[in-house]
Tab-separated table of C-alpha atoms in Angstrom:
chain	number	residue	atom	x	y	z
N	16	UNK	CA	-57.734	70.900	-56.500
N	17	UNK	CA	-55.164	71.800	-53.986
N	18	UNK	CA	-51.105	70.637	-55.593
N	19	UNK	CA	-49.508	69.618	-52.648
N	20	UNK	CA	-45.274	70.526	-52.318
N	21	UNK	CA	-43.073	70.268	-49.944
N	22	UNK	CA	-44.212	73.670	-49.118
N	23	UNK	CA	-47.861	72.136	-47.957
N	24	UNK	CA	-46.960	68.203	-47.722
N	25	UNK	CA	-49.730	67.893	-44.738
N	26	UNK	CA	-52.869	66.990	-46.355
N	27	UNK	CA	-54.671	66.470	-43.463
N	28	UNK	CA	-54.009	69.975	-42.951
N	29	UNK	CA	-54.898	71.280	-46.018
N	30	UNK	CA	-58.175	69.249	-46.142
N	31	UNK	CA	-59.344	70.673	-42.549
N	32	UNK	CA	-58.216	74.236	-43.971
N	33	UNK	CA	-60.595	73.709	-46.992
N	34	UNK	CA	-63.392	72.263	-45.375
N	35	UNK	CA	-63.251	75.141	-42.749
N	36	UNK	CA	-63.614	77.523	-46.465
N	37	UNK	CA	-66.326	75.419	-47.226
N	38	UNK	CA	-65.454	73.601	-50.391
N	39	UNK	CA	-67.861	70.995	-51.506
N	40	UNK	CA	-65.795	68.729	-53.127
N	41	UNK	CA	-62.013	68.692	-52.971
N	42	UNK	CA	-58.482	66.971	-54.802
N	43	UNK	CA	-55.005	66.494	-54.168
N	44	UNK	CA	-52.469	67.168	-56.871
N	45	UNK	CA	-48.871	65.708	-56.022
N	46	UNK	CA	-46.644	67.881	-57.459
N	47	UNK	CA	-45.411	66.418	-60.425
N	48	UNK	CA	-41.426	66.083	-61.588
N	49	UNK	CA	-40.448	67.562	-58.415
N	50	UNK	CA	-39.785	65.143	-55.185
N	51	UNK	CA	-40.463	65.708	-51.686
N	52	UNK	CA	-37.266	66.313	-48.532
N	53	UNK	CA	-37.328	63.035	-46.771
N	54	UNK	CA	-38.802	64.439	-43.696
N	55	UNK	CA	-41.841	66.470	-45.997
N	56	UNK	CA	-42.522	62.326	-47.834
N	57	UNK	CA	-43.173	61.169	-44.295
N	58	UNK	CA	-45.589	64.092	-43.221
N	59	UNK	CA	-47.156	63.544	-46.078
N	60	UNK	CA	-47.102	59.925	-45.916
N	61	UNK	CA	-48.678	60.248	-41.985
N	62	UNK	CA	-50.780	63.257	-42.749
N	63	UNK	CA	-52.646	61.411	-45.738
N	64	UNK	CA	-53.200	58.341	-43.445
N	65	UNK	CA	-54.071	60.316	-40.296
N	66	UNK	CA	-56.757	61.629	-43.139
N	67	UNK	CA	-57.820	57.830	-44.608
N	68	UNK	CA	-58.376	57.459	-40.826
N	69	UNK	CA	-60.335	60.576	-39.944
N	70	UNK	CA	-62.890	59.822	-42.719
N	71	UNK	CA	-63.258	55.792	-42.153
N	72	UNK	CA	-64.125	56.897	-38.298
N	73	UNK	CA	-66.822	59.987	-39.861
N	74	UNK	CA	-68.065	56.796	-42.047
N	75	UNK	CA	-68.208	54.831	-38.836
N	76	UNK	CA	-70.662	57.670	-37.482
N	77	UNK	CA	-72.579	57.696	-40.640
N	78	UNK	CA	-71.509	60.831	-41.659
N	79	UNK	CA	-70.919	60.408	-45.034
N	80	UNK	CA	-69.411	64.125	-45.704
N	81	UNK	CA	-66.059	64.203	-45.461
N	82	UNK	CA	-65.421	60.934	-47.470
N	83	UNK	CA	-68.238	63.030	-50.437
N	84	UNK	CA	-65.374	65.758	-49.737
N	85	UNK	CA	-62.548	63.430	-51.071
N	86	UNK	CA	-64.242	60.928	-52.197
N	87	UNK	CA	-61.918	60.911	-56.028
N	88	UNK	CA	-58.457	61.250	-54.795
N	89	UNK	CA	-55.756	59.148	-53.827
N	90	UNK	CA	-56.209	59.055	-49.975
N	91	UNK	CA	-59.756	56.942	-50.359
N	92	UNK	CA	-58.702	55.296	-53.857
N	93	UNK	CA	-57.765	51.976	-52.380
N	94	UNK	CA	-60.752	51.687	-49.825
N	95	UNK	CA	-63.135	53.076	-53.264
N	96	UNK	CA	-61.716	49.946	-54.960
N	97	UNK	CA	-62.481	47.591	-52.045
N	98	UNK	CA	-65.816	48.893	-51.415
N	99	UNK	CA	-66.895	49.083	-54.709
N	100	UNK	CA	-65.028	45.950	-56.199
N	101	UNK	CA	-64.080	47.833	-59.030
N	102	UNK	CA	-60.841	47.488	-61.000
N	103	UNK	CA	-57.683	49.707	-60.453
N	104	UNK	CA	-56.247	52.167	-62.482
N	105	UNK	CA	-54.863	55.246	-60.966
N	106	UNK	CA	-52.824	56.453	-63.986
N	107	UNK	CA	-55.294	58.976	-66.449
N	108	UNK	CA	-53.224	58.189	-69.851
N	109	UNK	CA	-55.881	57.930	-72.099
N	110	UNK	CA	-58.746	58.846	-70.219
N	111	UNK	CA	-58.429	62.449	-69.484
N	112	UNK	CA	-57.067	63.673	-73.222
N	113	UNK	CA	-55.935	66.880	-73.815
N	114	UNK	CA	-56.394	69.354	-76.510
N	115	UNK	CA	-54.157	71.851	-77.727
N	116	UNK	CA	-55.285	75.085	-79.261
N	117	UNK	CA	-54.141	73.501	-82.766
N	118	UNK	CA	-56.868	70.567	-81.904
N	119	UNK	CA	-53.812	68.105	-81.521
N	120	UNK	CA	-55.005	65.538	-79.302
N	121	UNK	CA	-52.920	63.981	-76.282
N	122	UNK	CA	-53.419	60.702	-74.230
N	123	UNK	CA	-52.858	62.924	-70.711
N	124	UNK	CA	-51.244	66.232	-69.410
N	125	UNK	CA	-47.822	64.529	-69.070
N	126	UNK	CA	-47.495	63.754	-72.610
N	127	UNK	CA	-48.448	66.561	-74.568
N	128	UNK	CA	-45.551	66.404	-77.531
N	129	UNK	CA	-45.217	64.727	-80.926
N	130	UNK	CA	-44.347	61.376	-79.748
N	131	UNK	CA	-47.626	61.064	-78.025
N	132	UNK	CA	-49.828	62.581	-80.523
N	133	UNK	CA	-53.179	60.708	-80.947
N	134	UNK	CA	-55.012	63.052	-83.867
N	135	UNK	CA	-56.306	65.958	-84.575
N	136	UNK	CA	-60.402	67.416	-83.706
N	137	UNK	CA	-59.792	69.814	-87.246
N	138	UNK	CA	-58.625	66.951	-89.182
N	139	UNK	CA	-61.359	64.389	-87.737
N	140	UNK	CA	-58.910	61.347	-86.977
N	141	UNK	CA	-58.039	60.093	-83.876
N	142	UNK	CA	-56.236	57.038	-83.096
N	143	UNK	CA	-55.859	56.469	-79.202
N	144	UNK	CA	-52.952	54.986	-77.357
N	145	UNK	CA	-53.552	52.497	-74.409
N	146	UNK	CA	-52.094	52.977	-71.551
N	147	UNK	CA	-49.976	50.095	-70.400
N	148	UNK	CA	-51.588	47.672	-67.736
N	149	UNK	CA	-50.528	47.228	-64.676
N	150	UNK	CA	-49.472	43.767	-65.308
N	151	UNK	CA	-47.489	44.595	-68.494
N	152	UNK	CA	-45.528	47.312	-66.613
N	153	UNK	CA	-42.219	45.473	-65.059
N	154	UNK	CA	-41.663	47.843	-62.117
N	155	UNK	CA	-45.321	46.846	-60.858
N	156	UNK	CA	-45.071	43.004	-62.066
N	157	UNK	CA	-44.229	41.086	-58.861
N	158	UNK	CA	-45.773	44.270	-56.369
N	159	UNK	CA	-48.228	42.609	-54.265
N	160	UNK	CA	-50.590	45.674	-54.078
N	161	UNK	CA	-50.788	46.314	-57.941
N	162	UNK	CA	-54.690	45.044	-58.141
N	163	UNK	CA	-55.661	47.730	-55.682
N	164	UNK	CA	-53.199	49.960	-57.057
N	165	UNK	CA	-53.469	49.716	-61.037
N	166	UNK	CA	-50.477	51.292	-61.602
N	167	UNK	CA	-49.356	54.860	-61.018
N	168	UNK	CA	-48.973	57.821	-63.625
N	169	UNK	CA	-46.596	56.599	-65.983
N	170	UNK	CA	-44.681	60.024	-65.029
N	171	UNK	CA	-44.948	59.559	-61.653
N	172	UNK	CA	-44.749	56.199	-60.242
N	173	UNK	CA	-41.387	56.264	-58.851
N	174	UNK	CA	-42.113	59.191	-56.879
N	175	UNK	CA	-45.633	58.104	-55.061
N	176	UNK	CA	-45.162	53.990	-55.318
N	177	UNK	CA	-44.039	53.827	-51.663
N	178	UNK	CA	-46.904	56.230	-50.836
N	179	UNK	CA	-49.620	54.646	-52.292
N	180	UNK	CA	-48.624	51.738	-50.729
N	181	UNK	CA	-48.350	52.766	-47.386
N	182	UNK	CA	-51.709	53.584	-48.326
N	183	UNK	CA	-52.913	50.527	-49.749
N	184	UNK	CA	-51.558	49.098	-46.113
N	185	UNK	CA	-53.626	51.291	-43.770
N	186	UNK	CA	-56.638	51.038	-46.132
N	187	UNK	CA	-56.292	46.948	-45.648
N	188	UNK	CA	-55.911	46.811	-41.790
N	189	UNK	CA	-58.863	49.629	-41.451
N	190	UNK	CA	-61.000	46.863	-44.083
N	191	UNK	CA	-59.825	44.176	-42.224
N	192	UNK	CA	-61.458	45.714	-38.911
N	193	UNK	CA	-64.535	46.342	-40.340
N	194	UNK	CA	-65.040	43.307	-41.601
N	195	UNK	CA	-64.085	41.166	-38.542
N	196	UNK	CA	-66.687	43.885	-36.937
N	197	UNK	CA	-69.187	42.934	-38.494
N	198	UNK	CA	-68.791	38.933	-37.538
């Protein structure tokens, strides 16, 4: 996983520089609690799509790799959900829990303190929070992309909302052409 800053906002970039190492499988990380100059948000914002585009054209080919080399993150997310006709969620709360070294068990990363405490592995109970749906979350309510979406990291959202749907954008024009291609 490669956290991208405004130190290393072009993930198109960053992918070529890992594929070139040879990585077989690769993630983006956008730094979290920390926002992004204006002018970094719109390389990364191009760069991301420039690299939604890059991989729909390999797929064109056939070749298959490059989306298998990004195949879980956030620039193929919206085109996964398409494809697959699966249902959205993009925020982890309660499916990637966290243990402490006292066995005090968290919902995600982000919310590792006493508020958001689900149990305890030494004291065998466990008592899971759900994370809010996408349709329960008022910020998201009226978006028209929230079904590809599903709702950003709770932490997040504010931050990477306009990304992910500039995103969600190129992801539907690039489905659109493939599907009035095949007609």
């Amino acid at each position: 996983y490669s956290t991208i800053t405004d130190n290393n906002c072009n993930v198109y970039n960053v992918f070529k520089f890992l594929k070139k190492l040879g990585i077989d499988e690769m993630g983006f990380n956008l730094v979290k609690n920390q926002s992004f100059t204006p002018k970094n948000y719109k390389i990364l914002t191009k760069s991301s799509i420039k690299l939604l585009n890059y991989v729909v054209k390999q797929m064109k080919k056939g070749i298959q790799y490059d989306y298998n080399l990004i195949k879980d993150t956030y620039i193929v997310y919206p085109l996964n959900i398409l494809k697959d006709r699966s249902k959205a969620s993009t925020c982890c709360y309660g499916k990637k829990q966290v243990i402490d070294s006292k066995g005090n068990i968290y919902p995600c990363d982000y919310f590792i303190n006493s508020n958001h405490m689900e149990g305890n592995i030494f004291l065998n109970n466990y008592q899971p929070e759900e994370c809010p749906s996408v349709d329960s979350r008022v910020e998201c309510k009226d978006c028209r992309f929230k079904k590809l979406c599903g709702g950003q990291c709770l932490v997040t959202r504010t931050t990477y909302c306009n990304l992910t749907k500039e995103i969600i954008k190129e992801t539907l024009r690039i489905y659109g052409n493939l599907l009035t291609a095949k007609e």
